[in-house]
Each structure stands twice: as C-alpha cells, then as structure tokens.
Amino acid sequence: MMSYSSPRSLRERYLRLVVFLAALAFAGCAAAPGGGTLQFAATDSIEAGGKDVTVSVDASGLSGDRREAFLQQAGSKKIANKVLQKLWSGGGKNQLPDALNIRVTGFRLRSGSSGFWLGAMAGADRIEVTVEVVNGSAATKRFSTNTSTAIAGIIRPGAVERFDRMVNTLAERIVAGI
C-alpha cells in the first residue's frame, strides 16, 4: 500500500514552518526590559559586619538614542550589581576598596532586529567605562576598560542577552583592574 501526502497536509506543514520562522523572528526583535536610571549606587558587604563596598555607576554623559538604549537595559543598575557580585565571588576580603566610581564613557547596542537580521554587519555592541577606586576619602587608582561583541544574528539575537553578556565581561575586567 502506497502512502502519499495530500496537498492539504503539505499546506499545513508549510503553514507550521512559516509560523515557526515568524515566531523566531519576533523573538529576535524582543523589547528590552526598561526601567533604568542613568545614575545608580549600591552598597553591600561580603559578610555580616564586614567591610561595605559602594559601587556607583554614572551614565549621564550618554546622549540621544544611546542614552535611551542604556536606560531600556537598566544599564547602571546591572553594572553596579554585577560588579558587586564579582567582588564577592572573588573572595578578596582584604583587597576590597571602600568605593568604585564607574563612569560610562561609551555605549552602543544594536537593536534586537538589527542584531537578528544583520548580525555582525550592523557593527559591534560596546560598553566603555572609566573606573575610580576609592580607599578612605582618596582615589587610589584610575583606569579605563571596555568590552564589545559583534556576535548576533541567530546565535544571540536579543539585545537584552547581548547586553547582559557584555555587563558580565565588563564586571570581570573592572574587578581584575582593582
């Protein structure tokens, strides 16, 4: 007995494929979480009664669409919290500064749709910062660091995922630079 596909089942398969591809495209263009501020500070200690460290992030120097994209990602808060997390996971209790003042000096994040459809051809995402390490009331060290990525497309289509990945790398570099 021979089996064959009817034209109706082929249309159903085609429709399912189209729906799947459309859903994938919409996932790549998903909106950012939003709700950020340009200046954010967080204070925490590694253990109860331990030394407090304050991490402040200032992105007020950004302008235009870059400022809006940074705000949509809640960038200042994410950077401050990730730096604190990396400080505590490093276990360097004796080397902790009193404060870290981080100023965002450069930022670019491709939209989800640009990242999905154009990938690396749309340019790289990047975050650039200057860091001031404070002990007591004096700045004891200043340095700059950055991170960037051109990965996007189907591999990392969403702007949120790309931003969070850059924040993680940036926090590692800041903690290593202290």
PDB file of C-alpha atoms in Angstrom:
ATOM      1  CA  MET A   1       0.000   0.000   0.000  1.00  0.00           C
ATOM      2  CA  MET A   2       1.437   3.385  -1.008  1.00  0.00           C
ATOM      3  CA  SER A   3       1.347   6.408   1.162  1.00  0.00           C
ATOM      4  CA  TYR A   4       1.350   9.930  -0.109  1.00  0.00           C
ATOM      5  CA  SER A   5       0.837  13.385   1.301  1.00  0.00           C
ATOM      6  CA  SER A   6      -2.230  15.234   0.288  1.00  0.00           C
ATOM      7  CA  PRO A   7      -1.968  18.836  -0.847  1.00  0.00           C
ATOM      8  CA  ARG A   8      -3.767  19.813   2.360  1.00  0.00           C
ATOM      9  CA  SER A   9      -1.113  18.217   4.623  1.00  0.00           C
ATOM     10  CA  LEU A  10       1.652  19.908   2.630  1.00  0.00           C
ATOM     11  CA  ARG A  11      -0.065  23.265   3.140  1.00  0.00           C
ATOM     12  CA  GLU A  12      -0.366  22.560   6.859  1.00  0.00           C
ATOM     13  CA  ARG A  13       3.341  21.742   7.079  1.00  0.00           C
ATOM     14  CA  TYR A  14       4.215  24.856   5.140  1.00  0.00           C
ATOM     15  CA  LEU A  15       1.998  26.969   7.402  1.00  0.00           C
ATOM     16  CA  ARG A  16       3.628  25.477  10.517  1.00  0.00           C
ATOM     17  CA  LEU A  17       7.054  26.276   9.107  1.00  0.00           C
ATOM     18  CA  VAL A  18       6.041  29.865   8.356  1.00  0.00           C
ATOM     19  CA  VAL A  19       4.586  30.299  11.859  1.00  0.00           C
ATOM     20  CA  PHE A  20       7.767  28.856  13.413  1.00  0.00           C
ATOM     21  CA  LEU A  21      10.021  31.193  11.393  1.00  0.00           C
ATOM     22  CA  ALA A  22       7.838  34.206  12.250  1.00  0.00           C
ATOM     23  CA  ALA A  23       7.998  33.326  15.961  1.00  0.00           C
ATOM     24  CA  LEU A  24      11.788  33.037  15.710  1.00  0.00           C
ATOM     25  CA  ALA A  25      11.982  36.451  14.019  1.00  0.00           C
ATOM     26  CA  PHE A  26       9.793  38.070  16.683  1.00  0.00           C
ATOM     27  CA  ALA A  27      11.918  36.534  19.442  1.00  0.00           C
ATOM     28  CA  GLY A  28      14.953  38.157  17.848  1.00  0.00           C
ATOM     29  CA  CYS A  29      13.240  41.535  17.945  1.00  0.00           C
ATOM     30  CA  ALA A  30      12.028  41.324  21.544  1.00  0.00           C
ATOM     31  CA  ALA A  31      11.881  44.537  23.534  1.00  0.00           C
ATOM     32  CA  ALA A  32      14.283  45.394  26.330  1.00  0.00           C
ATOM     33  CA  PRO A  33      13.200  45.278  29.997  1.00  0.00           C
ATOM     34  CA  GLY A  34      13.336  49.050  30.604  1.00  0.00           C
ATOM     35  CA  GLY A  35      13.041  50.992  33.819  1.00  0.00           C
ATOM     36  CA  GLY A  36      16.630  52.151  34.258  1.00  0.00           C
ATOM     37  CA  THR A  37      18.275  55.278  35.624  1.00  0.00           C
ATOM     38  CA  LEU A  38      21.443  56.975  34.455  1.00  0.00           C
ATOM     39  CA  GLN A  39      22.951  57.059  37.950  1.00  0.00           C
ATOM     40  CA  PHE A  40      22.794  54.157  40.366  1.00  0.00           C
ATOM     41  CA  ALA A  41      24.696  53.223  43.508  1.00  0.00           C
ATOM     42  CA  ALA A  42      24.646  50.016  45.552  1.00  0.00           C
ATOM     43  CA  THR A  43      26.381  49.203  48.831  1.00  0.00           C
ATOM     44  CA  ASP A  44      26.926  45.702  50.135  1.00  0.00           C
ATOM     45  CA  SER A  45      29.306  43.693  52.289  1.00  0.00           C
ATOM     46  CA  ILE A  46      30.656  40.199  51.757  1.00  0.00           C
ATOM     47  CA  GLU A  47      29.566  39.060  55.217  1.00  0.00           C
ATOM     48  CA  ALA A  48      27.519  40.358  58.126  1.00  0.00           C
ATOM     49  CA  GLY A  49      29.508  43.058  59.901  1.00  0.00           C
ATOM     50  CA  GLY A  50      32.114  43.009  57.124  1.00  0.00           C
ATOM     51  CA  LYS A  51      33.502  45.866  55.095  1.00  0.00           C
ATOM     52  CA  ASP A  52      30.942  47.713  52.976  1.00  0.00           C
ATOM     53  CA  VAL A  53      31.772  48.489  49.367  1.00  0.00           C
ATOM     54  CA  THR A  54      29.820  51.074  47.392  1.00  0.00           C
ATOM     55  CA  VAL A  55      29.669  50.783  43.630  1.00  0.00           C
ATOM     56  CA  SER A  56      28.247  53.786  41.797  1.00  0.00           C
ATOM     57  CA  VAL A  57      27.636  53.957  38.066  1.00  0.00           C
ATOM     58  CA  ASP A  58      27.095  57.222  36.187  1.00  0.00           C
ATOM     59  CA  ALA A  59      25.962  57.132  32.562  1.00  0.00           C
ATOM     60  CA  SER A  60      24.756  60.734  32.376  1.00  0.00           C
ATOM     61  CA  GLY A  61      27.361  61.501  29.707  1.00  0.00           C
ATOM     62  CA  LEU A  62      25.496  59.383  27.154  1.00  0.00           C
ATOM     63  CA  SER A  63      23.197  61.185  24.765  1.00  0.00           C
ATOM     64  CA  GLY A  64      20.424  60.563  22.291  1.00  0.00           C
ATOM     65  CA  ASP A  65      19.465  57.060  21.253  1.00  0.00           C
ATOM     66  CA  ARG A  66      22.435  55.570  23.123  1.00  0.00           C
ATOM     67  CA  ARG A  67      21.122  57.059  26.355  1.00  0.00           C
ATOM     68  CA  GLU A  68      17.662  55.649  25.654  1.00  0.00           C
ATOM     69  CA  ALA A  69      19.026  52.180  24.855  1.00  0.00           C
ATOM     70  CA  PHE A  70      21.105  52.231  28.066  1.00  0.00           C
ATOM     71  CA  LEU A  71      18.047  53.236  30.099  1.00  0.00           C
ATOM     72  CA  GLN A  72      15.949  50.488  28.492  1.00  0.00           C
ATOM     73  CA  GLN A  73      18.534  47.932  29.600  1.00  0.00           C
ATOM     74  CA  ALA A  74      18.658  49.329  33.174  1.00  0.00           C
ATOM     75  CA  GLY A  75      22.392  49.544  32.488  1.00  0.00           C
ATOM     76  CA  SER A  76      23.616  51.423  35.559  1.00  0.00           C
ATOM     77  CA  LYS A  77      21.868  49.054  37.943  1.00  0.00           C
ATOM     78  CA  LYS A  78      23.013  45.933  36.079  1.00  0.00           C
ATOM     79  CA  ILE A  79      26.650  47.076  36.011  1.00  0.00           C
ATOM     80  CA  ALA A  80      26.703  48.018  39.731  1.00  0.00           C
ATOM     81  CA  ASN A  81      25.074  44.769  40.834  1.00  0.00           C
ATOM     82  CA  LYS A  82      27.276  42.594  38.612  1.00  0.00           C
ATOM     83  CA  VAL A  83      30.462  44.318  39.873  1.00  0.00           C
ATOM     84  CA  LEU A  84      29.385  43.676  43.482  1.00  0.00           C
ATOM     85  CA  GLN A  85      28.654  40.054  42.614  1.00  0.00           C
ATOM     86  CA  LYS A  86      32.097  39.632  41.040  1.00  0.00           C
ATOM     87  CA  LEU A  87      33.766  41.283  44.045  1.00  0.00           C
ATOM     88  CA  TRP A  88      32.134  38.809  46.418  1.00  0.00           C
ATOM     89  CA  SER A  89      32.782  35.777  44.251  1.00  0.00           C
ATOM     90  CA  GLY A  90      36.467  36.765  44.057  1.00  0.00           C
ATOM     91  CA  GLY A  91      36.888  36.277  47.796  1.00  0.00           C
ATOM     92  CA  GLY A  92      39.452  39.094  48.140  1.00  0.00           C
ATOM     93  CA  LYS A  93      38.226  40.387  51.504  1.00  0.00           C
ATOM     94  CA  ASN A  94      41.454  42.248  52.328  1.00  0.00           C
ATOM     95  CA  GLN A  95      41.818  43.944  48.939  1.00  0.00           C
ATOM     96  CA  LEU A  96      38.349  45.458  48.747  1.00  0.00           C
ATOM     97  CA  PRO A  97      38.142  49.198  48.151  1.00  0.00           C
ATOM     98  CA  ASP A  98      35.728  51.458  50.011  1.00  0.00           C
ATOM     99  CA  ALA A  99      34.101  52.521  46.747  1.00  0.00           C
ATOM    100  CA  LEU A 100      34.212  52.144  42.999  1.00  0.00           C
ATOM    101  CA  ASN A 101      33.023  55.081  40.921  1.00  0.00           C
ATOM    102  CA  ILE A 102      32.275  53.921  37.390  1.00  0.00           C
ATOM    103  CA  ARG A 103      31.525  56.393  34.596  1.00  0.00           C
ATOM    104  CA  VAL A 104      30.142  55.057  31.319  1.00  0.00           C
ATOM    105  CA  THR A 105      32.046  56.902  28.585  1.00  0.00           C
ATOM    106  CA  GLY A 106      30.870  54.996  25.522  1.00  0.00           C
ATOM    107  CA  PHE A 107      27.991  52.737  24.663  1.00  0.00           C
ATOM    108  CA  ARG A 108      26.408  51.147  21.608  1.00  0.00           C
ATOM    109  CA  LEU A 109      23.831  48.386  21.466  1.00  0.00           C
ATOM    110  CA  ARG A 110      22.267  47.243  18.228  1.00  0.00           C
ATOM    111  CA  SER A 111      18.534  46.779  18.329  1.00  0.00           C
ATOM    112  CA  GLY A 112      17.180  43.250  18.504  1.00  0.00           C
ATOM    113  CA  SER A 113      16.044  43.408  14.895  1.00  0.00           C
ATOM    114  CA  SER A 114      19.410  44.744  13.653  1.00  0.00           C
ATOM    115  CA  GLY A 115      21.219  42.073  15.639  1.00  0.00           C
ATOM    116  CA  PHE A 116      18.954  39.370  14.262  1.00  0.00           C
ATOM    117  CA  TRP A 117      18.781  40.380  10.606  1.00  0.00           C
ATOM    118  CA  LEU A 118      22.199  41.969  10.059  1.00  0.00           C
ATOM    119  CA  GLY A 119      24.337  40.315  12.738  1.00  0.00           C
ATOM    120  CA  ALA A 120      27.969  41.458  12.695  1.00  0.00           C
ATOM    121  CA  MET A 121      27.363  43.557   9.578  1.00  0.00           C
ATOM    122  CA  ALA A 122      25.454  46.062  11.776  1.00  0.00           C
ATOM    123  CA  GLY A 123      28.654  46.761  13.732  1.00  0.00           C
ATOM    124  CA  ALA A 124      29.653  45.817  17.252  1.00  0.00           C
ATOM    125  CA  ASP A 125      27.938  46.351  20.575  1.00  0.00           C
ATOM    126  CA  ARG A 126      30.247  48.012  23.122  1.00  0.00           C
ATOM    127  CA  ILE A 127      30.493  49.481  26.605  1.00  0.00           C
ATOM    128  CA  GLU A 128      33.418  51.694  27.661  1.00  0.00           C
ATOM    129  CA  VAL A 129      33.985  52.888  31.242  1.00  0.00           C
ATOM    130  CA  THR A 130      36.452  54.706  33.447  1.00  0.00           C
ATOM    131  CA  VAL A 131      36.837  53.431  36.999  1.00  0.00           C
ATOM    132  CA  GLU A 132      37.983  55.295  40.074  1.00  0.00           C
ATOM    133  CA  VAL A 133      39.000  53.136  43.046  1.00  0.00           C
ATOM    134  CA  VAL A 134      38.460  54.927  46.370  1.00  0.00           C
ATOM    135  CA  ASN A 135      40.059  53.960  49.693  1.00  0.00           C
ATOM    136  CA  GLY A 136      39.287  56.202  52.626  1.00  0.00           C
ATOM    137  CA  SER A 137      38.496  59.565  51.127  1.00  0.00           C
ATOM    138  CA  ALA A 138      41.065  59.486  48.323  1.00  0.00           C
ATOM    139  CA  ALA A 139      41.082  57.984  44.863  1.00  0.00           C
ATOM    140  CA  THR A 140      43.940  55.468  44.852  1.00  0.00           C
ATOM    141  CA  LYS A 141      43.665  54.260  41.279  1.00  0.00           C
ATOM    142  CA  ARG A 142      42.023  55.207  37.986  1.00  0.00           C
ATOM    143  CA  PHE A 143      41.752  53.076  34.879  1.00  0.00           C
ATOM    144  CA  SER A 144      39.648  52.541  31.780  1.00  0.00           C
ATOM    145  CA  THR A 145      38.275  49.313  30.387  1.00  0.00           C
ATOM    146  CA  ASN A 146      35.758  48.192  27.815  1.00  0.00           C
ATOM    147  CA  THR A 147      34.083  45.243  26.215  1.00  0.00           C
ATOM    148  CA  SER A 148      32.464  44.659  22.862  1.00  0.00           C
ATOM    149  CA  THR A 149      30.875  41.933  20.825  1.00  0.00           C
ATOM    150  CA  ALA A 150      29.859  41.533  17.220  1.00  0.00           C
ATOM    151  CA  ILE A 151      28.025  38.261  17.882  1.00  0.00           C
ATOM    152  CA  ALA A 152      24.358  38.445  16.988  1.00  0.00           C
ATOM    153  CA  GLY A 153      22.146  37.011  14.294  1.00  0.00           C
ATOM    154  CA  ILE A 154      20.588  33.676  15.142  1.00  0.00           C
ATOM    155  CA  ILE A 155      23.344  32.956  17.714  1.00  0.00           C
ATOM    156  CA  ARG A 156      22.452  35.864  20.064  1.00  0.00           C
ATOM    157  CA  PRO A 157      19.562  37.761  18.510  1.00  0.00           C
ATOM    158  CA  GLY A 158      18.215  39.584  21.559  1.00  0.00           C
ATOM    159  CA  ALA A 159      19.657  42.910  22.701  1.00  0.00           C
ATOM    160  CA  VAL A 160      18.989  42.001  26.353  1.00  0.00           C
ATOM    161  CA  GLU A 161      21.068  38.822  26.171  1.00  0.00           C
ATOM    162  CA  ARG A 162      23.911  40.593  24.351  1.00  0.00           C
ATOM    163  CA  PHE A 163      23.884  43.462  26.871  1.00  0.00           C
ATOM    164  CA  ASP A 164      23.883  41.132  29.885  1.00  0.00           C
ATOM    165  CA  ARG A 165      26.787  39.181  28.444  1.00  0.00           C
ATOM    166  CA  MET A 166      28.802  42.382  27.944  1.00  0.00           C
ATOM    167  CA  VAL A 167      27.998  43.528  31.501  1.00  0.00           C
ATOM    168  CA  ASN A 168      29.325  40.236  32.859  1.00  0.00           C
ATOM    169  CA  THR A 169      32.594  40.598  30.930  1.00  0.00           C
ATOM    170  CA  LEU A 170      32.885  44.269  31.900  1.00  0.00           C
ATOM    171  CA  ALA A 171      32.429  43.453  35.614  1.00  0.00           C
ATOM    172  CA  GLU A 172      35.151  40.803  35.407  1.00  0.00           C
ATOM    173  CA  ARG A 173      37.537  43.337  33.856  1.00  0.00           C
ATOM    174  CA  ILE A 174      36.719  46.009  36.438  1.00  0.00           C
ATOM    175  CA  VAL A 175      37.319  43.646  39.359  1.00  0.00           C
ATOM    176  CA  ALA A 176      40.556  42.397  37.761  1.00  0.00           C
ATOM    177  CA  GLY A 177      41.731  46.010  37.364  1.00  0.00           C
ATOM    178  CA  ILE A 178      41.343  46.946  41.018  1.00  0.00           C
TER     179      ILE A 178
END
